Short mmCIF file of C-alpha atoms in Angstrom, two decimals:
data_model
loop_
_atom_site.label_atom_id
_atom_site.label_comp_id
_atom_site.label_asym_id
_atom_site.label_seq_id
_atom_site.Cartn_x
_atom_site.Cartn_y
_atom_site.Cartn_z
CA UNK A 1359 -19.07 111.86 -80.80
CA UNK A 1360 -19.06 108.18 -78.49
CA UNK A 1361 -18.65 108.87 -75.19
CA UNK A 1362 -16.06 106.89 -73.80
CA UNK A 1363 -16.42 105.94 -70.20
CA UNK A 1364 -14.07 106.31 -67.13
CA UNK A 1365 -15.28 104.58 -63.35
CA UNK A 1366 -13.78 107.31 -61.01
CA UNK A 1367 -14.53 105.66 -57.55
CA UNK A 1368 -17.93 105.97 -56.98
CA UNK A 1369 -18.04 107.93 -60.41
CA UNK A 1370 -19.03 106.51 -64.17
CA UNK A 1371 -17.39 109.68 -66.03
CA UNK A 1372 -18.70 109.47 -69.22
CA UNK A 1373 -16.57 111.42 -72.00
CA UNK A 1374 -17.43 113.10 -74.98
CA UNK A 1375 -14.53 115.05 -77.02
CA UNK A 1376 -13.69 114.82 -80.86
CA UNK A 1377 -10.18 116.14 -80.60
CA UNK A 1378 -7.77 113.73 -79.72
CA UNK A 1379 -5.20 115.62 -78.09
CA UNK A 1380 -7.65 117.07 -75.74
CA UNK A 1381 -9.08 113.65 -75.04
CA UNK A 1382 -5.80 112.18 -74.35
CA UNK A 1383 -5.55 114.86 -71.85
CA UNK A 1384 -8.48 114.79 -70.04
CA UNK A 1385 -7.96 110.47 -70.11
CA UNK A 1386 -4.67 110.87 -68.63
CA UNK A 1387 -6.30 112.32 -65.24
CA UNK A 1388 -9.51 110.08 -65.30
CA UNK A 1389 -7.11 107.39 -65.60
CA UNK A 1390 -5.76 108.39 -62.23
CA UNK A 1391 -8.21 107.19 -60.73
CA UNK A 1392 -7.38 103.39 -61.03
CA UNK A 1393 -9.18 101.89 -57.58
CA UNK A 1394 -12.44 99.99 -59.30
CA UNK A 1395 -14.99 100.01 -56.59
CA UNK A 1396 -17.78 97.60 -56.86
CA UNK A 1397 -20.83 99.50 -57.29
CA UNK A 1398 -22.66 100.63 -59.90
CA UNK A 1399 -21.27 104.80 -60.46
CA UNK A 1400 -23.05 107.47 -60.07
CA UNK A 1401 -23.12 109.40 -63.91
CA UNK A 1402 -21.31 112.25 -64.35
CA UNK A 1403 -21.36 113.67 -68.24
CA UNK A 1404 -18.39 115.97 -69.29
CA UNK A 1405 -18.23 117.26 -72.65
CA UNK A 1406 -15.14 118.68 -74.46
CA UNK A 1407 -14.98 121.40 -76.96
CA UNK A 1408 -13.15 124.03 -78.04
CA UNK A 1409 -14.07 128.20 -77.59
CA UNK A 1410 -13.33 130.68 -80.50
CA UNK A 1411 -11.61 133.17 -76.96
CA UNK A 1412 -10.29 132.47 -73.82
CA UNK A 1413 -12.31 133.02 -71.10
CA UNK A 1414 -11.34 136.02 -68.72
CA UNK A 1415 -10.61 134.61 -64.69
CA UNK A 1416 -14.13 134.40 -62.58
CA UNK A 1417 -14.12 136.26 -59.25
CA UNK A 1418 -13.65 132.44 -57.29
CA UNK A 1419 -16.41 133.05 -54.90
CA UNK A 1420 -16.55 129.61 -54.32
CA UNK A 1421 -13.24 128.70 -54.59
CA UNK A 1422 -9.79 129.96 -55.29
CA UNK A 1423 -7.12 128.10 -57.01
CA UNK A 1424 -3.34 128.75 -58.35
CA UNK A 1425 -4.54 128.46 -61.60
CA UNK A 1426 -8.55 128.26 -61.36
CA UNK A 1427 -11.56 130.32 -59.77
CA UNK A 1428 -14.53 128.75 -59.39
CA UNK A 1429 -17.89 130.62 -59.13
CA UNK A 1430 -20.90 129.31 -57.83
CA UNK A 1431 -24.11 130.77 -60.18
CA UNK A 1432 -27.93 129.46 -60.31
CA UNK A 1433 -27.23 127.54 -63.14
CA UNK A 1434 -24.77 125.67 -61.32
CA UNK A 1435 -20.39 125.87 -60.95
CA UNK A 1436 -18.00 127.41 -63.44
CA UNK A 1437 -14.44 127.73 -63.47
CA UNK A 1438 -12.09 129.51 -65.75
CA UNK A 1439 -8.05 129.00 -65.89
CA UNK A 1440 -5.10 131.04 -66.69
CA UNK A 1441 -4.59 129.83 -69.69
CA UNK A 1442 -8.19 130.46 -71.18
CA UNK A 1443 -9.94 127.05 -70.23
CA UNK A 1444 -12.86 127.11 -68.56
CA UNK A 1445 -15.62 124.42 -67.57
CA UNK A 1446 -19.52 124.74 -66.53
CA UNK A 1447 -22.04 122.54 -65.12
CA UNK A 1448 -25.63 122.62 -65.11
CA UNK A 1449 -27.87 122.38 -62.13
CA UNK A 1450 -27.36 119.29 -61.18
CA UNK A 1451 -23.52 119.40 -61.44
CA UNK A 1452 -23.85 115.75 -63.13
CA UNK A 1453 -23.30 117.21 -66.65
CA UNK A 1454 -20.56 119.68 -67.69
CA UNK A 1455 -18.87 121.26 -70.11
CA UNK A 1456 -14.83 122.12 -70.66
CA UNK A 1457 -13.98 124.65 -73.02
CA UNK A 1458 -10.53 124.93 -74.20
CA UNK A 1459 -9.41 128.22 -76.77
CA UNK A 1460 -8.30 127.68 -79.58
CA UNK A 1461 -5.36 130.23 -78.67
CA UNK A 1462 -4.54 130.12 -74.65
CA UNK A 1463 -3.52 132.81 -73.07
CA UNK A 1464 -0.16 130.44 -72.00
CA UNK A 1465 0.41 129.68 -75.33
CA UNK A 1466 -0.51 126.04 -74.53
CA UNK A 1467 -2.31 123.54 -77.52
CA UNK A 1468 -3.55 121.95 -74.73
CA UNK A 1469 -3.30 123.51 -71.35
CA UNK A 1470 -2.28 121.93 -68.13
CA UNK A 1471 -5.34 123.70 -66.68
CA UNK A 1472 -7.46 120.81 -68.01
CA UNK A 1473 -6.00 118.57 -65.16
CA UNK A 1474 -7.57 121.07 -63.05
CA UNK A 1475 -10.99 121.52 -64.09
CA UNK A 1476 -11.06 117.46 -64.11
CA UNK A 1477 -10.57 117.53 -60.90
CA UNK A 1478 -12.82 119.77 -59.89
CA UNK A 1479 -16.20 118.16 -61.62
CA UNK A 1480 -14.69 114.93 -59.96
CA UNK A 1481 -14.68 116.40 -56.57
CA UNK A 1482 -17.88 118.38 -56.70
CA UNK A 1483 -19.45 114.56 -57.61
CA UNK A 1484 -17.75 113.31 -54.93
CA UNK A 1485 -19.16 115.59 -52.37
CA UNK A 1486 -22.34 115.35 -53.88
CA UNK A 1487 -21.84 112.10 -52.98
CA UNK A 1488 -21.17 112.91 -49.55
CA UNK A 1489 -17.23 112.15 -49.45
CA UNK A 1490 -15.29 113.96 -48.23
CA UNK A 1491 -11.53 114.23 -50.42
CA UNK A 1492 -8.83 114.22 -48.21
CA UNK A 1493 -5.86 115.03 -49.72
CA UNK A 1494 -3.50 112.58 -47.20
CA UNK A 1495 -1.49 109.07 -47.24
CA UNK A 1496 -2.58 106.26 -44.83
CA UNK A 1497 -0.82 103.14 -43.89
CA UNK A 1498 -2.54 100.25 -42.14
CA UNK A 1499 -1.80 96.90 -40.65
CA UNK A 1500 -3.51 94.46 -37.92
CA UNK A 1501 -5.89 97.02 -36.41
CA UNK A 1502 -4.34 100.52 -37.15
CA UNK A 1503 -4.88 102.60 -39.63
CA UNK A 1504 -3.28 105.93 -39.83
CA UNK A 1505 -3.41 109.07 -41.78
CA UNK A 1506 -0.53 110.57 -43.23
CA UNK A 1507 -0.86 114.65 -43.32
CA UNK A 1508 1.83 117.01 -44.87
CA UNK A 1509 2.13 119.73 -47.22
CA UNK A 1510 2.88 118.51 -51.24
CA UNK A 1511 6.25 117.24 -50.94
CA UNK A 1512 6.20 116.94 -47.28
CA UNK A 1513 6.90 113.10 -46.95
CA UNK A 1514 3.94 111.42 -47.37
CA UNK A 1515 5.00 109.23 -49.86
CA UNK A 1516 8.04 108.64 -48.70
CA UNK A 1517 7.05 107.39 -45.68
CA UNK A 1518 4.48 105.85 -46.41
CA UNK A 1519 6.75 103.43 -48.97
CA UNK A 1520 8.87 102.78 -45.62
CA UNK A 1521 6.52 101.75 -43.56
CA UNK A 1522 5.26 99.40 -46.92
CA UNK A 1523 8.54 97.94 -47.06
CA UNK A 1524 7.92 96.91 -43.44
CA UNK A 1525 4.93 95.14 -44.25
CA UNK A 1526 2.18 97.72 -44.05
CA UNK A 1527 -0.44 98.08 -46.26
CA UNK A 1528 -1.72 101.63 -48.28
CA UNK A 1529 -4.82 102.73 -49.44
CA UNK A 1530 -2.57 105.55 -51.33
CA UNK A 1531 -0.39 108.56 -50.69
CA UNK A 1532 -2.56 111.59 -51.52
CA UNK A 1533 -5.93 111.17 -52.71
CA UNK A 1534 -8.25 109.10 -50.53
CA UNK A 1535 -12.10 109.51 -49.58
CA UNK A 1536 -13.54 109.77 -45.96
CA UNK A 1537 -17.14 109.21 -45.14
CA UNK A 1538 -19.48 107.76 -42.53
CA UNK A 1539 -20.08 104.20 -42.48
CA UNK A 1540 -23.79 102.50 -41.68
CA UNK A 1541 -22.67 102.59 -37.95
CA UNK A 1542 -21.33 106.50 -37.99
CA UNK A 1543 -17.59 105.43 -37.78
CA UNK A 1544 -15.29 107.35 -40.38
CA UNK A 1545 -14.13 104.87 -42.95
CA UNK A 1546 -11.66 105.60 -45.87
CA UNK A 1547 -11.35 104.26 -49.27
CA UNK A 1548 -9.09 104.62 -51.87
CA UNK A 1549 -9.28 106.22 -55.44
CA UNK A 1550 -5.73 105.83 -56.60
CA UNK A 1551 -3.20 103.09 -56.69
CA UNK A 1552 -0.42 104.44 -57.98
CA UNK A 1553 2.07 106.85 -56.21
CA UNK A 1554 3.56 110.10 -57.35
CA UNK A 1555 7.42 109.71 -56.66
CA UNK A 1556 10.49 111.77 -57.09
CA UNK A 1557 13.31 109.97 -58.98
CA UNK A 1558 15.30 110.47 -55.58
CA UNK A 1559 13.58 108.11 -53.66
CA UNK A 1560 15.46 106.10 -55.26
CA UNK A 1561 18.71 106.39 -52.56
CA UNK A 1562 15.99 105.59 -50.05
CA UNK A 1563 14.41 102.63 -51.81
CA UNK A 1564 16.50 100.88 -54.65
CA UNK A 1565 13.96 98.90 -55.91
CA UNK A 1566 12.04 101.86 -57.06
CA UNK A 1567 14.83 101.71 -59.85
CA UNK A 1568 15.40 105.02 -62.31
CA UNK A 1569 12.39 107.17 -62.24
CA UNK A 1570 13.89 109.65 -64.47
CA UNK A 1571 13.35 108.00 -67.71
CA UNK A 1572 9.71 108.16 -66.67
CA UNK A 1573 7.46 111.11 -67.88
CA UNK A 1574 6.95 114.10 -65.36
CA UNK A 1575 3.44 113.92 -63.67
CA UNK A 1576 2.65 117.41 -64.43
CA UNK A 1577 4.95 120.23 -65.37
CA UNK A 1578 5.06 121.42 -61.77
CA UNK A 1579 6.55 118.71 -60.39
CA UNK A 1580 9.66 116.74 -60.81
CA UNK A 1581 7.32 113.53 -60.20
CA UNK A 1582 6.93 110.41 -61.41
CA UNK A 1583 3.76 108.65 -61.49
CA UNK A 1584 4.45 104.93 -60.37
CA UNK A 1585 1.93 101.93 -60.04
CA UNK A 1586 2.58 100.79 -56.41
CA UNK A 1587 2.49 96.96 -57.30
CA UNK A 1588 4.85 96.65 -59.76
CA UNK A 1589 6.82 97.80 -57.09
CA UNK A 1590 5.37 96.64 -54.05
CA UNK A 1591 3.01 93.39 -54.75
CA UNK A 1592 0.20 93.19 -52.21
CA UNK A 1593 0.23 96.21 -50.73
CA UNK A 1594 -2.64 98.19 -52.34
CA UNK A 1595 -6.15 98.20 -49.54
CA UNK A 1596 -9.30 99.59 -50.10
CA UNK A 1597 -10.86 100.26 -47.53
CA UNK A 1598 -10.31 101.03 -43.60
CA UNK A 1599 -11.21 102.69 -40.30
CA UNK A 1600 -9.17 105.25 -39.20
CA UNK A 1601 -7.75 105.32 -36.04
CA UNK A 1602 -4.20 107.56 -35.96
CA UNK A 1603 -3.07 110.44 -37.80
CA UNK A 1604 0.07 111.66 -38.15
CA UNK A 1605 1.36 115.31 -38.72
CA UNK A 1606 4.74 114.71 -40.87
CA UNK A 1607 6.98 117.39 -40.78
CA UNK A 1608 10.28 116.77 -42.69
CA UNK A 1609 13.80 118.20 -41.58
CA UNK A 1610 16.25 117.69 -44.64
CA UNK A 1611 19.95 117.06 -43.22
CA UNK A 1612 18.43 116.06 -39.92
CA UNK A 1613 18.79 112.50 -38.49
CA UNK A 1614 16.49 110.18 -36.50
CA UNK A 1615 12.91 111.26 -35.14
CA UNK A 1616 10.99 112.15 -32.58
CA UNK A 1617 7.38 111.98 -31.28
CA UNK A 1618 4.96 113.46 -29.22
CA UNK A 1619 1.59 113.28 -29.32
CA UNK A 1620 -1.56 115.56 -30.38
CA UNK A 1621 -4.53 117.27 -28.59
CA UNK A 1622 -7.91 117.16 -30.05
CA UNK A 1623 -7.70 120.45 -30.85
CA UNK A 1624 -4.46 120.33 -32.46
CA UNK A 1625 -5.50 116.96 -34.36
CA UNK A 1626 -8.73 118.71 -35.53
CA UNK A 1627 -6.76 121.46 -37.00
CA UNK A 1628 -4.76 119.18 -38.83
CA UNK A 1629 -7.22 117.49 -39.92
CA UNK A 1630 -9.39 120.40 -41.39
CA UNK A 1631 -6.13 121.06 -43.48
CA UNK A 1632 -6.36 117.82 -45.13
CA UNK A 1633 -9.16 118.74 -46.99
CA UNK A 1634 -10.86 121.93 -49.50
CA UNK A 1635 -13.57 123.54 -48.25
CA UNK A 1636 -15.36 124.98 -51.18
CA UNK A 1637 -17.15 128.84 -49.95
CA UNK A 1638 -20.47 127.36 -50.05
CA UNK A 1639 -22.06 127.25 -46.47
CA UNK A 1640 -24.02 124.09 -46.70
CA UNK A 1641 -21.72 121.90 -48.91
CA UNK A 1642 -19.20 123.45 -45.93
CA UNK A 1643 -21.12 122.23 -42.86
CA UNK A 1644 -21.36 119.31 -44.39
CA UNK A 1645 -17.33 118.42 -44.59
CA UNK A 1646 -17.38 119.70 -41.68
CA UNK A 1647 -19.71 117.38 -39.67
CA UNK A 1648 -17.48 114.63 -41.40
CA UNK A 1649 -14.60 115.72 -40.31
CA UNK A 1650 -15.34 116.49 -36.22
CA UNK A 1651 -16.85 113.12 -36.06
CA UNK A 1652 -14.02 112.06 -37.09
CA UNK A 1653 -11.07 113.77 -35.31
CA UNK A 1654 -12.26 112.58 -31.61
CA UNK A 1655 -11.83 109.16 -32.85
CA UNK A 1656 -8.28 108.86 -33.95
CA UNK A 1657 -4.99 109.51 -31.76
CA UNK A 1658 -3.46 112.27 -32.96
CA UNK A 1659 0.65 112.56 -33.43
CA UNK A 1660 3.04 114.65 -34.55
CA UNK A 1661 6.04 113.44 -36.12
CA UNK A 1662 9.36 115.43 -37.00
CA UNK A 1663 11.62 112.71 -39.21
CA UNK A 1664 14.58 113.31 -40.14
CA UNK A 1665 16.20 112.20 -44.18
CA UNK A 1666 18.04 108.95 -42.53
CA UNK A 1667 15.02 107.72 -40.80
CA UNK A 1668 13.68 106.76 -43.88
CA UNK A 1669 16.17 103.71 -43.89
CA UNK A 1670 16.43 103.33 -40.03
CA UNK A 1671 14.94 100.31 -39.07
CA UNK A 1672 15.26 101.54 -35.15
CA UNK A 1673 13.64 104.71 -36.02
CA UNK A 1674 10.42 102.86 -37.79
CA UNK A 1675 10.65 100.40 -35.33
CA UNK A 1676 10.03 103.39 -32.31
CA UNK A 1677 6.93 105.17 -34.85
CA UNK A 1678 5.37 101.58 -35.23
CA UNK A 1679 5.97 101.05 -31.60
CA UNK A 1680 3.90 105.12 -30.68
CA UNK A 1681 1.29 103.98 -33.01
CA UNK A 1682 0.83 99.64 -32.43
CA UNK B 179 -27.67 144.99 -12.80
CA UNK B 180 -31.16 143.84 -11.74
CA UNK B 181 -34.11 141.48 -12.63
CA UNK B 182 -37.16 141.74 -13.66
CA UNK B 183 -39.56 138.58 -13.70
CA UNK B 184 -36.61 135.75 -13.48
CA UNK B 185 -35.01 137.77 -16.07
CA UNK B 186 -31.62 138.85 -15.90
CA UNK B 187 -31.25 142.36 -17.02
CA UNK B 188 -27.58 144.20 -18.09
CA UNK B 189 -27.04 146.99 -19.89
CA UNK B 190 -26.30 145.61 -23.42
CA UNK B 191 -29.46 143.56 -23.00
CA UNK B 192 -31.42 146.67 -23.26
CA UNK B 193 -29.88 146.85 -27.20
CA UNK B 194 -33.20 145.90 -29.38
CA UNK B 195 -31.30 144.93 -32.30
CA UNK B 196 -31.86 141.55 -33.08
CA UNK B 197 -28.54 139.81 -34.41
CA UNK B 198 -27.19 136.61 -36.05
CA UNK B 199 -24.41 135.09 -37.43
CA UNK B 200 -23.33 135.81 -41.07
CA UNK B 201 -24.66 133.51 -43.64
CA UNK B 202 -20.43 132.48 -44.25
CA UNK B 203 -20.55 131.25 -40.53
CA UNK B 204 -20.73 127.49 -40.71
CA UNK B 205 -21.38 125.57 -37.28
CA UNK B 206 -21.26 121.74 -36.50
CA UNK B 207 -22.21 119.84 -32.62
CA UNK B 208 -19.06 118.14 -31.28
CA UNK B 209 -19.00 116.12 -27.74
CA UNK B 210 -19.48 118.50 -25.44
CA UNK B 211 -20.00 121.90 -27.60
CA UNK B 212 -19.45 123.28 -31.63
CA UNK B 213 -17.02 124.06 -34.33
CA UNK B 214 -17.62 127.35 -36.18
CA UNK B 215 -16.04 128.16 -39.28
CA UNK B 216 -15.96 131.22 -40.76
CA UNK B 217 -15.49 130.75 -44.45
CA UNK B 218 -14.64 134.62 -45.08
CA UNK B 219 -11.99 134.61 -43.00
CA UNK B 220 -11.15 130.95 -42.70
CA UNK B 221 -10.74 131.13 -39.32
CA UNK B 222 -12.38 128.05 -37.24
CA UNK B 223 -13.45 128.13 -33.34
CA UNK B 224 -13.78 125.93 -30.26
CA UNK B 225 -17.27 126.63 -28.67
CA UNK B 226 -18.24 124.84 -25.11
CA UNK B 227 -21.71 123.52 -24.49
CA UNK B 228 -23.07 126.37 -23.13
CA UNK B 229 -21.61 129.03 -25.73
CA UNK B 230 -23.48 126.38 -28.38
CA UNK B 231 -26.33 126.97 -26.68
CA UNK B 232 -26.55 130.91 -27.51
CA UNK B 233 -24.91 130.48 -30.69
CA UNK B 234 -27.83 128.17 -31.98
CA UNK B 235 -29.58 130.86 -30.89
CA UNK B 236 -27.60 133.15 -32.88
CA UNK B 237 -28.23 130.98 -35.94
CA UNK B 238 -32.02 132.10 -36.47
CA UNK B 239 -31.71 135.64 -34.76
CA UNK B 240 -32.29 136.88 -31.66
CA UNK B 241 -31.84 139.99 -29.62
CA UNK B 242 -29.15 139.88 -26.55
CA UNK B 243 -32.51 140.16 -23.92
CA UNK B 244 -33.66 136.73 -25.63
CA UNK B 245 -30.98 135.02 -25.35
CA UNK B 246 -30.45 136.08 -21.94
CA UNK B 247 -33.86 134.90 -21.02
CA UNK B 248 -33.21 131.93 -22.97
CA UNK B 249 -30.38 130.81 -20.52
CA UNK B 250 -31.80 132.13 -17.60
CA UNK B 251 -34.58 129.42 -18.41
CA UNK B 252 -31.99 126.80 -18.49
CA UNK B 253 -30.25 127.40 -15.33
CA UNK B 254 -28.09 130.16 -15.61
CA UNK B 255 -27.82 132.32 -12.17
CA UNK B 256 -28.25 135.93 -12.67
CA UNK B 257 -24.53 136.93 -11.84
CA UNK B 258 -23.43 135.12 -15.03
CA UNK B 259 -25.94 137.36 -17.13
CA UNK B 260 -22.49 139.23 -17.84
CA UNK B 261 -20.44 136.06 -18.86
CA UNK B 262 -23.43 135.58 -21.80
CA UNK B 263 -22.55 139.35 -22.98
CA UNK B 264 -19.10 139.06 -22.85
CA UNK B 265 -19.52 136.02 -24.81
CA UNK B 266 -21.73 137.86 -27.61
CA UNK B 267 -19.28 140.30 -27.62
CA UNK B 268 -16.42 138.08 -28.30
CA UNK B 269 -18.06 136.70 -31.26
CA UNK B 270 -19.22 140.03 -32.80
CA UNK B 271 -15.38 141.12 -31.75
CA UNK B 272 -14.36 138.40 -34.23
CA UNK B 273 -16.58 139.44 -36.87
CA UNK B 274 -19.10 136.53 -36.71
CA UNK B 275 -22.35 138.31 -36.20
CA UNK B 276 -24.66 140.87 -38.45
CA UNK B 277 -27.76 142.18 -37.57
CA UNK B 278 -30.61 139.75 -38.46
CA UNK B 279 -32.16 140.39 -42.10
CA UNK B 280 -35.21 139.59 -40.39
CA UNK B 281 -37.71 139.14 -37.46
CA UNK B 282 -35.31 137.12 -34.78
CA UNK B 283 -37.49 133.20 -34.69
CA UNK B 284 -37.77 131.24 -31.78
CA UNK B 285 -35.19 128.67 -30.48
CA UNK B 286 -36.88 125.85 -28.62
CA UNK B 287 -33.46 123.87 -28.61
CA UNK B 288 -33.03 122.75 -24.59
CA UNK B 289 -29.88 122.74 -22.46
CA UNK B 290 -29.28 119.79 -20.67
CA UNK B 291 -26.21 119.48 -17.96
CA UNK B 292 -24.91 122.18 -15.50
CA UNK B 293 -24.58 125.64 -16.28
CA UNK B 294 -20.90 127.04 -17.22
CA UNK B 295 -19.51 129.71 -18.56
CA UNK B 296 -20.04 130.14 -22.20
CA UNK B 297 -16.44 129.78 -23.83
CA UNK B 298 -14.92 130.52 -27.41
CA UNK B 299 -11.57 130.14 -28.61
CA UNK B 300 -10.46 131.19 -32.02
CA UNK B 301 -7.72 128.31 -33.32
CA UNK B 302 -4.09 130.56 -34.35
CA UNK B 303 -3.95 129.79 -37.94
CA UNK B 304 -6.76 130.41 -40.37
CA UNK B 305 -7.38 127.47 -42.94
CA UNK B 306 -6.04 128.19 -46.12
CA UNK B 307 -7.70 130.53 -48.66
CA UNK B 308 -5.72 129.78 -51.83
CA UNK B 309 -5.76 125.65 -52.77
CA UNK B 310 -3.50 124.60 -55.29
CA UNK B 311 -6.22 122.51 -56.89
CA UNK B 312 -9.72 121.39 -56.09
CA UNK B 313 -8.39 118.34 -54.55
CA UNK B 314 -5.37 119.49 -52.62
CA UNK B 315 -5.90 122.14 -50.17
CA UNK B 316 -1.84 123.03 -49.78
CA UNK B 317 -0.55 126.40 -50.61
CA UNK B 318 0.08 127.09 -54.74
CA UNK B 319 3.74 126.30 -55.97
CA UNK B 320 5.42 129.00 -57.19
CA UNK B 321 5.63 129.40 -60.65
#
């Protein structure tokens, strides 16, 4: 087997699997992770073979998933999924293997799960790393830079496109990276450059065009992924300092918006949301010393927008004006 | 209530069972005080400067006269000995606190400022304890 190589962020995934199919799988969410960042990545090894059984579900001690439990051992993480697929690491947590049955318990040829146990070596080498994943939007321009919070499907995306048609920036819509720079400020980067939209944005945003003769991102999701240049040139960033968040919540059928703003307790809550916090006490204290050195430096507000505000030039106009 | 050698004395401080918080207790400083987070529960708290004070005290064991002679060292007046155990309380009340696997260990940490009441406030809703993947912490879809 050649190991084919993937730069996730800060990562240099290197990828060994014989079967196509499952390589094609496992590609499709390395390939996610489109932002090249210019340093050399740290090596992370994942291997890719397949197991005579499906493995039975691990207790999750260290973490508990829809579809995955993750156990923390001596010999380092493991994971198994629903449908059979499971993945290991060794010490280290640098080199790992995925397993996927033959015959899944979903009656999958290649389960969804994989998506899953990607993701998970990628974020245990990113918070070896000392990153923290933050699983937010953020908009910037001139010298703010705000977070976008919601649940999945809460309006992230959506707002952050309007605020992008208004000449903002992004450094993406739900997958970004938080850390401490040289001078202890929070600073956040990007991993991802595309956006994951739903073919209705398109009575929002025309120029989006038909998303439904695009694949589905995953079969939970009605989704599209979408490279945000081909759509909106010049508006992918990097890297920036926080300095706002915002807690989005969406009212379908409503109009308009309104604002008001945060306490530092409230903001810290929200913020501590953002994120997963594996059951592992130090790699815990850890995220979160990140994230309450962060939260006292960013003005906190809550936002309740309404389906029309999305187009409302007046109503963007009054959120730019609350956070400018 | 009464003293003995600069030290305030109440009746839970007579308790010789040296205590701690559970190894699932996480804690981090924050301007002016800590943020504790349970990772059993998923609960997270608010702690002032002073209630950081006994809870790093907490962290490597000690008994309730320790800590009490611990404060009283750093300012405390004797007629808030009761605030400290009321504090303690609270925090075993919220099921932060075991008995220490072993011999409680000395906590040299000072307390600078003036001396308040120790404070802890439990934020309403818990952090989630289900993700929907490793990298998004939101409740699971519905299959």
């Amino acid at each position: 087997m050649i190991g084919s190589l993937y730069r996730c962020g800060p990562l240099a995934v290197e990828l060994h699997v014989s079967d196509s199919a499952l390589k094609d799988k496992v590609a499709e969410t390395l390939n996610l992770y489109t932002v090249e960042w210019p340093i050399a990545g740290t090596p992370i090894r994942i291997e890719v073979s397949e197991s005579q059984e499906p493995a039975s579900m691990l207790g999750g001690g260290y973490l508990t998933c829809g579809r995955m439990n993750v156990d923390a051992t001596p010999l380092g993480l493991a994971a198994t999924c629903r449908s059979g697929a499971s993945c290991h690491s060794d010490g280290s947590r640098k080199n790992w293997v995925i397993e996927v049955p033959r015959v899944t318990t979903t009656g999958e040829t290649v389960p969804e799960d994989i998506e899953d146990l990607v993701g998970l070596i990628l974020t245990t080498g990113l918070r070896d790393l000392r990153w923290v994943t933050l699983h937010s939007g953020c908009v910037t321009t001139d010298s703010t830079c705000a977070l976008l919070c919601a649940s999945s499907g809460g309006g992230k995306t959506t707002l952050t496109a309007a605020l992008i048609r208004r000449g903002w920036k992004t450094l993406g819509d739900d997958k970004l990276l938080l850390g401490l720079d040289e001078t202890g400020d929070p600073v956040l980067l990007s991993l991802i450059n595309n956006f994951n939209l739903h073919p209705n944005t398109r009575r929002w945003f025309p120029e989006v065009g038909d998303l439904s003769v695009l694949p589905r991102y995953s079969a939970w999701t009605e989704k599209r992924k979408v490279r945000v240049e081909d759509i909106w040139p010049e508006s992918m960033l990097e890297k920036a300092w926080p300095t706002h968040l915002i807690e989005i919540h969406r009212r379908n059928g409503k109009s308009g918006l309104s604002i008001e703003g945060l306490d530092t307790d409230q903001l810290l809550s929200v913020l501590l949301r953002q994120t997963v916090i594996p059951h592992e006490p130090n790699v815990a204290r850890e995220i979160l010393s990140a994230l309450t050195a962060t939260a006292p430096r960013l003005c906190g507000v809550k936002l309740v927008i309404g389906e029309s505000a999305y187009r409302d030039d007046s109503c963007l106009a009054a959120l730019e004006d609350a956070l400018l | 209530m009464g003293e003995m050698q600069g030290t305030p004395i109440t009746q839970q401080s007579a308790d010789p069972r040296a205590i701690s918080f559970r190894p699932n207790v996480v804690a981090t400083v924050i301007d002016k005080g800590a943020v504790l987070l349970d990772l059993t529960s998923k609960y997270f708290y608010s702690v002032n400067s002073t209630g950081w004070f006994i809870v790093e005290s907490l962290e490597s064991g000690a008994t309730r006269r320790d800590i009490l002679e611990r404060c009283a060292s750093c300012g405390m007046s004797t007629d808030l000995a009761a605030s400290v155990d009321a504090f303690i309380n609270t925090l075993e009340d919220y099921g932060l606190l075991d008995a220490a696997s072993g011999p409680p260990e000395t906590c040299d940490a000072p307390y600078s400022g003036e001396w308040e009441t120790p404070t802890i406030e439990r934020h309403r809703e818990p952090l989630q304890r289900i993700m929907a993947s490793a990298f998004d912490p939101s409740l699971p879809l519905a299959e």
